[in-house]
Coordinates of C-alpha atoms and ligand atoms in Angstrom, one line a residue:
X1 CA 17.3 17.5 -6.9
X2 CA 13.8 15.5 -5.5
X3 CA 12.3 13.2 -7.4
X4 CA 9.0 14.3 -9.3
X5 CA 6.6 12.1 -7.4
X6 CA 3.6 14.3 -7.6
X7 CA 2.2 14.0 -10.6
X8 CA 2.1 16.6 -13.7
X9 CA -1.5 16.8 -13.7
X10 CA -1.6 17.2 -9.9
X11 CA 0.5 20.0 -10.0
X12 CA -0.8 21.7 -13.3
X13 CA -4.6 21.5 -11.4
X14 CA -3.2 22.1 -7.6
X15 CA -1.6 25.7 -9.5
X16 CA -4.8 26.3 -11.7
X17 CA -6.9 26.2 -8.7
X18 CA -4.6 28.6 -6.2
X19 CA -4.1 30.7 -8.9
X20 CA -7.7 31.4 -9.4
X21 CA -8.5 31.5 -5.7
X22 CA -8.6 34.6 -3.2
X23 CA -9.7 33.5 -0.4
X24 CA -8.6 30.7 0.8
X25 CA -9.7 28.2 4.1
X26 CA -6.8 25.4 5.3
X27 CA -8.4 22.9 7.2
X28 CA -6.5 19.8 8.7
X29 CA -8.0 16.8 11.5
X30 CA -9.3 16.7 14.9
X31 CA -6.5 16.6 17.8
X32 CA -4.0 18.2 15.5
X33 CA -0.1 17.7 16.0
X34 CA 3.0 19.0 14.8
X35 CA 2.4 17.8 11.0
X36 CA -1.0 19.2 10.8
X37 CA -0.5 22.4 12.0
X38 CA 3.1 22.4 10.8
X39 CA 1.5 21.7 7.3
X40 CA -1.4 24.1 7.4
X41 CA 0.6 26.9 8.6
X42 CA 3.2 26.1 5.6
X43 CA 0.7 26.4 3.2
X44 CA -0.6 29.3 4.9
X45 CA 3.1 31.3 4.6
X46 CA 2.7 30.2 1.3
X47 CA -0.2 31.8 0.0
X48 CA 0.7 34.9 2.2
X49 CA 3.5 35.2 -0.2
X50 CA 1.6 35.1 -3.0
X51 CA -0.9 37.6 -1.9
X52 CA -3.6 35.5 -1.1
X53 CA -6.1 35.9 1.8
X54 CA -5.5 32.9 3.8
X55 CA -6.8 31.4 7.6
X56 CA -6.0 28.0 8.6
X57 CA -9.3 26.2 10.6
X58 CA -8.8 23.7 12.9
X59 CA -11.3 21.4 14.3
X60 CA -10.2 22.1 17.8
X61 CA -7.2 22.8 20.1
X62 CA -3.6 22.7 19.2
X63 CA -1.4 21.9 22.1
X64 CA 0.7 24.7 23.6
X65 CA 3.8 23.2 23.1
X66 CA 3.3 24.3 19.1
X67 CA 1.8 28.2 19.8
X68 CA 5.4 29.5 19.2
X69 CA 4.5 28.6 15.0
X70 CA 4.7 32.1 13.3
X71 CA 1.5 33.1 12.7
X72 CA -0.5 30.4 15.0
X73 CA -2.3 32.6 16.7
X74 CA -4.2 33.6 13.5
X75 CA -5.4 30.2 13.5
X76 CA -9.4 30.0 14.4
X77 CA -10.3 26.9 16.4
X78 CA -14.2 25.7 14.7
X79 CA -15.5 24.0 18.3
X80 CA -14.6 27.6 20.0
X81 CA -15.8 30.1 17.2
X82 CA -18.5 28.2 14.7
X83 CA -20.2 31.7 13.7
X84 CA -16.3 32.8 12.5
X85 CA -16.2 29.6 11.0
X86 CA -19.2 29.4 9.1
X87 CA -18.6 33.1 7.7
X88 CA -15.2 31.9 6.5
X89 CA -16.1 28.6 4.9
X90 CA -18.8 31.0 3.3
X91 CA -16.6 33.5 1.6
X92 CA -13.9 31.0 0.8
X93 CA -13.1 30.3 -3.1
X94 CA -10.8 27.4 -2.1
X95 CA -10.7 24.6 0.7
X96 CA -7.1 23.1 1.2
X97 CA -7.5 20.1 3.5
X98 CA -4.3 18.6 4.5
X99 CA -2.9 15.4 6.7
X100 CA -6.1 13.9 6.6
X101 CA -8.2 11.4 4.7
X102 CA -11.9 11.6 5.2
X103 CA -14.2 13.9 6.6
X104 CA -14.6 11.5 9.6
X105 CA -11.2 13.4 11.0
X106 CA -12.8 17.1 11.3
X107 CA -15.7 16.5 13.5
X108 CA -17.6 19.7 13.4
X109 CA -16.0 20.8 10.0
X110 CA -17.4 17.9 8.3
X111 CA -21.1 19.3 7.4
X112 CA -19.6 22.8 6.5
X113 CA -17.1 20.8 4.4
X114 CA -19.9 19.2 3.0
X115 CA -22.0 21.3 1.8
X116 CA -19.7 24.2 0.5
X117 CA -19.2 23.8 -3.0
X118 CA -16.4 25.8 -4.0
X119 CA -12.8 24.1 -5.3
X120 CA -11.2 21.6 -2.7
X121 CA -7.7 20.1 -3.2
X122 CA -6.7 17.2 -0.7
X123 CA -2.8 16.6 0.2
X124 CA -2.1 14.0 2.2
X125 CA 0.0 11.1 3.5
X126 CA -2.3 8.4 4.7
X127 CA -3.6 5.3 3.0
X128 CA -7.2 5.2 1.3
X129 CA -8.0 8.8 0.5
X130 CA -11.4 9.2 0.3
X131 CA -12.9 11.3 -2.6
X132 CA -13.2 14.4 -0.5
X133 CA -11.7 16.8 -3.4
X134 CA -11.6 18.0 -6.8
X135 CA -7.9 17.5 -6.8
X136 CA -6.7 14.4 -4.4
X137 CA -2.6 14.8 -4.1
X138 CA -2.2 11.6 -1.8
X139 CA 1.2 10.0 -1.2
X140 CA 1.4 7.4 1.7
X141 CA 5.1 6.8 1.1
X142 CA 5.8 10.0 2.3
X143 CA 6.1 10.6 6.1
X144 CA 4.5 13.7 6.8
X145 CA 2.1 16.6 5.0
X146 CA 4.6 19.3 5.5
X147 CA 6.9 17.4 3.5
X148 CA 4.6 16.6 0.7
X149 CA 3.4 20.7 0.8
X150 CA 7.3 21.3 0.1
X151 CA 7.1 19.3 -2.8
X152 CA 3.6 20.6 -4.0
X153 CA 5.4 24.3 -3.6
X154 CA 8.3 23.4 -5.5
X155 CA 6.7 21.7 -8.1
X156 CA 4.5 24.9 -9.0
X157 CA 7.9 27.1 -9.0
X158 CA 7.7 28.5 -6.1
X159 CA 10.5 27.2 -3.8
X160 CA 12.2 30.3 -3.7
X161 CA 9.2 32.1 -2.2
X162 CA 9.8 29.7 0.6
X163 CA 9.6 32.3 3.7
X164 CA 11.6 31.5 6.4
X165 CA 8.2 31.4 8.3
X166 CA 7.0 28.7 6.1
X167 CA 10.4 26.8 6.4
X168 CA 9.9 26.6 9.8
X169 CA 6.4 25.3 9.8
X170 CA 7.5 22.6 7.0
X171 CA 10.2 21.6 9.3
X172 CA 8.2 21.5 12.5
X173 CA 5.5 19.1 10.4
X174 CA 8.7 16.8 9.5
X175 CA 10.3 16.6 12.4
X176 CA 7.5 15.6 14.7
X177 CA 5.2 12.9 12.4
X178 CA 9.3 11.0 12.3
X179 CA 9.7 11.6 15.9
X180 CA 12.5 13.9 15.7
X181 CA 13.8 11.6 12.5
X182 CA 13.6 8.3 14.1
X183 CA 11.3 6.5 12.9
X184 CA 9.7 6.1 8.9
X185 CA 12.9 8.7 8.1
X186 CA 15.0 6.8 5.9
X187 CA 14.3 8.3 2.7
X188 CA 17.5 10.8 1.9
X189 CA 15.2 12.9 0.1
X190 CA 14.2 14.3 3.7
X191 CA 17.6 15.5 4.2
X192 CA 17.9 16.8 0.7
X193 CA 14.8 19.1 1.7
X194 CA 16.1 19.9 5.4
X195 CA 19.2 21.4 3.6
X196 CA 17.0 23.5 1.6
X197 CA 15.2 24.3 4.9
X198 CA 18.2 25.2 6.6
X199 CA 19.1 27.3 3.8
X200 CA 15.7 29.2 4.5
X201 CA 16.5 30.3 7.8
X202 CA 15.6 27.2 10.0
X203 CA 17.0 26.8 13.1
X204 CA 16.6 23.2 13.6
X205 CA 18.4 22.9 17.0
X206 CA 15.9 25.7 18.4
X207 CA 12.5 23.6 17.1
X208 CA 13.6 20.7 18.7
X209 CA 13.5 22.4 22.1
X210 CA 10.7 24.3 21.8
X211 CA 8.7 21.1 20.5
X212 CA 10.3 18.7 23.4
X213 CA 11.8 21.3 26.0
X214 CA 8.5 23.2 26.4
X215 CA 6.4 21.0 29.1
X216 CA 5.0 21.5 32.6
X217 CA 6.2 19.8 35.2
X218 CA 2.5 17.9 35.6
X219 CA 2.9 16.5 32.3
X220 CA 6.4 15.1 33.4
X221 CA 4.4 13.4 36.4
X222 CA 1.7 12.3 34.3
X223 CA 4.6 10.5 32.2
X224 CA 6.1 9.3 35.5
X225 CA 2.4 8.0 36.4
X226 CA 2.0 6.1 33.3
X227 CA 4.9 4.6 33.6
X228 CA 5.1 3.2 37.1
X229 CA 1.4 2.3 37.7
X230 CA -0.6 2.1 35.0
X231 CA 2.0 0.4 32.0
X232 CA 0.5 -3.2 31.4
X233 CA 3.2 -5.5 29.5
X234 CA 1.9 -8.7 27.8
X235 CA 5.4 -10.4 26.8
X236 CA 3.2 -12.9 24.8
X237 CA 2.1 -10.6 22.4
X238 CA 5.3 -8.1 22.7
X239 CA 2.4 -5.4 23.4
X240 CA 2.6 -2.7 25.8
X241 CA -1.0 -0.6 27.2
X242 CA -1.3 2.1 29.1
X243 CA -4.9 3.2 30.0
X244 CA -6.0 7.1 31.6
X245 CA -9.5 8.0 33.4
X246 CA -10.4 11.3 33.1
X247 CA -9.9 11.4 36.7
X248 CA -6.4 10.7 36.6
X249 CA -5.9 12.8 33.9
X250 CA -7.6 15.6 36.1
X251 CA -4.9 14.9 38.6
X252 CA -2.5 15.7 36.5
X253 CA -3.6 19.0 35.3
X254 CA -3.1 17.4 31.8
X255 CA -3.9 20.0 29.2
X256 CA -4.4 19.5 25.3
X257 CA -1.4 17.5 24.1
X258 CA 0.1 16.4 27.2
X259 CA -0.7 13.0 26.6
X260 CA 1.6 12.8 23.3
X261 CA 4.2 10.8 23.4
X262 CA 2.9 8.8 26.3
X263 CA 2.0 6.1 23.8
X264 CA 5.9 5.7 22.7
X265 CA 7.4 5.2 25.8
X266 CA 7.1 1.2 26.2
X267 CA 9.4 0.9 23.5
X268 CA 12.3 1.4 25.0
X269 CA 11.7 -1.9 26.5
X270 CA 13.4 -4.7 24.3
X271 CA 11.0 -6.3 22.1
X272 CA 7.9 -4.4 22.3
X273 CA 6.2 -4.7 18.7
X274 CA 2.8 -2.9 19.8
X275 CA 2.0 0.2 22.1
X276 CA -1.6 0.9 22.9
X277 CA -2.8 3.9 25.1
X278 CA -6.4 4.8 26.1
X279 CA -7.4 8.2 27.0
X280 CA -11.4 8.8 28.9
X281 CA -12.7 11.6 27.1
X282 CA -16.4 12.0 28.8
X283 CA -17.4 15.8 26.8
X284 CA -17.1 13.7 23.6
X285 CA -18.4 10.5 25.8
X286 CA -15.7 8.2 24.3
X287 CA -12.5 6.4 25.0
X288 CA -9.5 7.7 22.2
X289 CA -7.0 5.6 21.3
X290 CA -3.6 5.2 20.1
X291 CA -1.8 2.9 18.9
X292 CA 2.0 2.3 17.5
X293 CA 3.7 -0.4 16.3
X294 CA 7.5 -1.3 15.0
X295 CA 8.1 -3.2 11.6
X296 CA 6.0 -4.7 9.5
X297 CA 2.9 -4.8 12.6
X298 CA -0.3 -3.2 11.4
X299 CA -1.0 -0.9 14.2
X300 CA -3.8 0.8 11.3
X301 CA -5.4 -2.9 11.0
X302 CA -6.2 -3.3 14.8
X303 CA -7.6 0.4 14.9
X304 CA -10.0 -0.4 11.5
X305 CA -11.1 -3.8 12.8
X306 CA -11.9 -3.3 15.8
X307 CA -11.7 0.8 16.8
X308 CA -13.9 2.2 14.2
X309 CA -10.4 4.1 13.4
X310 CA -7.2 3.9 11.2
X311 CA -3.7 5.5 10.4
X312 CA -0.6 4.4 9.1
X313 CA 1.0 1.2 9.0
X314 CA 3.2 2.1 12.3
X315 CA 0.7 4.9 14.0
X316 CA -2.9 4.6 14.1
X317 CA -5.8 5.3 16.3
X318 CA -9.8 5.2 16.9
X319 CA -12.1 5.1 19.5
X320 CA -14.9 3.4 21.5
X321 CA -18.2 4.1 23.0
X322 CA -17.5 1.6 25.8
X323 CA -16.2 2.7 29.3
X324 CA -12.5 2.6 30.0
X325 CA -12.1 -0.9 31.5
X326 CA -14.8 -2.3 29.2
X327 CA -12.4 -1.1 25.9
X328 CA -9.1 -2.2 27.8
X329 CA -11.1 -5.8 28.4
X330 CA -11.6 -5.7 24.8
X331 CA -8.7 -4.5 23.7
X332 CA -6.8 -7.5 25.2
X333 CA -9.7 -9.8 24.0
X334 CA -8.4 -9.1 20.2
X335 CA -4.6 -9.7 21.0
X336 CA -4.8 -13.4 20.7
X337 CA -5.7 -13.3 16.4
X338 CA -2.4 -11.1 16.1
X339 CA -0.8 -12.9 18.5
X340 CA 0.8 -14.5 15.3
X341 CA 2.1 -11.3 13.3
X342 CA 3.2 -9.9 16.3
X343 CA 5.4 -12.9 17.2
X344 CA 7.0 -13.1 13.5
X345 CA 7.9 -9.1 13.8
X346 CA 11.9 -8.6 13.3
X347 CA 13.5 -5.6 15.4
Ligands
LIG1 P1 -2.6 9.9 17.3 O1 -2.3 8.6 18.0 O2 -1.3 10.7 17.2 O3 -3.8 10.6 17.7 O4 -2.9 9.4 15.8 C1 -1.9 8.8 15.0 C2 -2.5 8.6 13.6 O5 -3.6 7.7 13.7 C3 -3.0 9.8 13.0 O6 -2.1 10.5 12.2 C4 -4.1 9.3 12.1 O7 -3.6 8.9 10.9 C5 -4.6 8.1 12.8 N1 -5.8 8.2 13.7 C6 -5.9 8.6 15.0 N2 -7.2 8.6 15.4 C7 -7.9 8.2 14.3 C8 -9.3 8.0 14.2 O8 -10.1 8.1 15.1 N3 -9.7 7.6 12.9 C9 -8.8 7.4 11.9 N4 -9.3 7.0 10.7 N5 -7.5 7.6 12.0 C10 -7.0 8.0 13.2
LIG2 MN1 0.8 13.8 9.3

């Protein structure tokens, strides 16, 4: 039995709303990962189920590693097809947005967002939802979307509609915003609903490798790269950096996605607290950024203060407008006022 953490009202409007709707749009952020497809594509099984029309719209690219998601090539990418996208956001009666919290996160989305004015419902798990939606289901305290769409599911009666499809989109969503279950994946309640997954069909053992067993070898060279040449340690701060030009990212062959994971690696060295990696984007004509942190270290309060971003507590990320060396130069610049938190950090 899971606890009831969304709330009754929540529910009661979340199910007042899809049961009215036909024609529903799923829309989740910019640069999506497992969770946010994994979520999108759960809800999307979902409303299948129930005899909805449903699409899921993303922003732009997934990465490759996560096309094997039943039903992912249904999925209509908004940068790639805007006339599709327009039509649907036209002829939808419902907007489900998922794993994000502000319009900020959907680039090209955001004005069609905007002015569409048909019933929206927000599920997510980050901090400071803004008011985006009629009906605003936010739960930091949970670690991914997919879970929280579970819940959401189940709460409205429906968990034994629960496809195996859907299952294994839910899962996929879990699995990867924890890092395969190591980190922010203490709460039994995700193992309560991976037996109920499992019981749906899942084959946990087989996600795993497609998520992590599904790379070129380019992308293992790229990991190699960043490891050897271009990792920058500052013991003083327990903070790790690893910066890419599009030039070496060229050499690589990296495609959408590749770079994932990159920013995790310093921590298998003893006593990194903060990971930061940079990544030239020049079509968008910025820098991206990542950052992660372990314990209590705000890795979101770095990327709000100073890279117009934010995130969780332990994963977080922004941008600049600056060139590459210029945002490394001033990422380092800011180190010193966390020097402090970072040094107090237990492991
Ligand atoms: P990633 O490093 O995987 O791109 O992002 C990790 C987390 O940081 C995301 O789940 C999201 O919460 C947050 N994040 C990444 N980039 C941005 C950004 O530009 N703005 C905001 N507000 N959050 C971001
Ligand atoms: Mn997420």
């Amino acid at each position: 039995m899971l606890s009831k953490i969304i709330t009754e009202e929540n529910v009661k409007q979340a199910y007042a709303l899809i049961e009215d709707s036909e024609n529903v749009v799923i829309i989740s952020h910019v640069g999506p990962d497992g969770d946010a497809v994994g979520s999108t594509l759960g809800m999307y099984h979902f409303l299948k189920g129930l005899e909805k029309q449903a699409t899921v719209v993303l922003p732009n690219e997934f990465p490759q590693y996560l096309n094997w998601m039943p039903d992912s090539d249904t999925i209509v990418i908004a940068e790639d097809n805007l006339d599709a996208t327009v039509q649907l956001l036209k002829h939808a009666d419902l907007l489900i947005m998922i794993d994000f919290n502000e319009l900020g996160r959907v680039n090209g989305l955001k004005p069609l967002i905007e002015v569409s004015n048909v019933p929206k419902i927000l599920i997510d798990h980050h901090p400071f939802p803004a008011d985006i939606a009629d009906v605003v289901i936010s739960h930091p305290e949970l670690s991914s979307a997919s879970e929280l769409v579970f819940r959401l599911i189940c709460r409205m009666g429906f968990a034994q509609k629960i496809s195996k499809e859907c299952a294994e989109c839910i899962y996929t969503g879990m699995m990867t915003d924890t890092g395969g279950f190591t980190y922010n994946s203490n709460q039994s309640e995700i193992y309560v609903i991976i037996a109920e997954l499992l019981r749906k069909g899942v084959d946990k053992d087989l996600i795993y490798k497609k998520i992590n067993f599904s790379h070129s070898e380019d992308r293992m060279r790229l990991m190699g790269y960043c490891l050897y040449e271009k990792m920058k340690i500052y013991p003083e701060y327990r903070t790790a950096v690893i910066g890419l030009s599009e030039d070496e990212l060229n050499r690589f062959a990296a495609q959408t996605g590749d770079t994932e994971g990159i920013v995790n690696l310093p921590f298998s060295i003893k006593g990194i607290v903060f990971s930061a990696f940079f990544r030239e984007d020049k079509k968008r004509k910025k820098i991206k950024i990542s950052f992660r942190s372990q314990g209590d270290f705000p890795a979101n309060r770095v990327a709000s203060e100073y890279f117009n971003g934010g995130g969780h507590l332990n994963a977080a990320g922004g941008d600049t407008k600056l060139s590459l060396s210029e945002t490394l130069q001033q990422f380092v610049d800011v180190l010193p006022e966390y020097k402090e938190l970072l040094s107090k950090v237990e492991l």
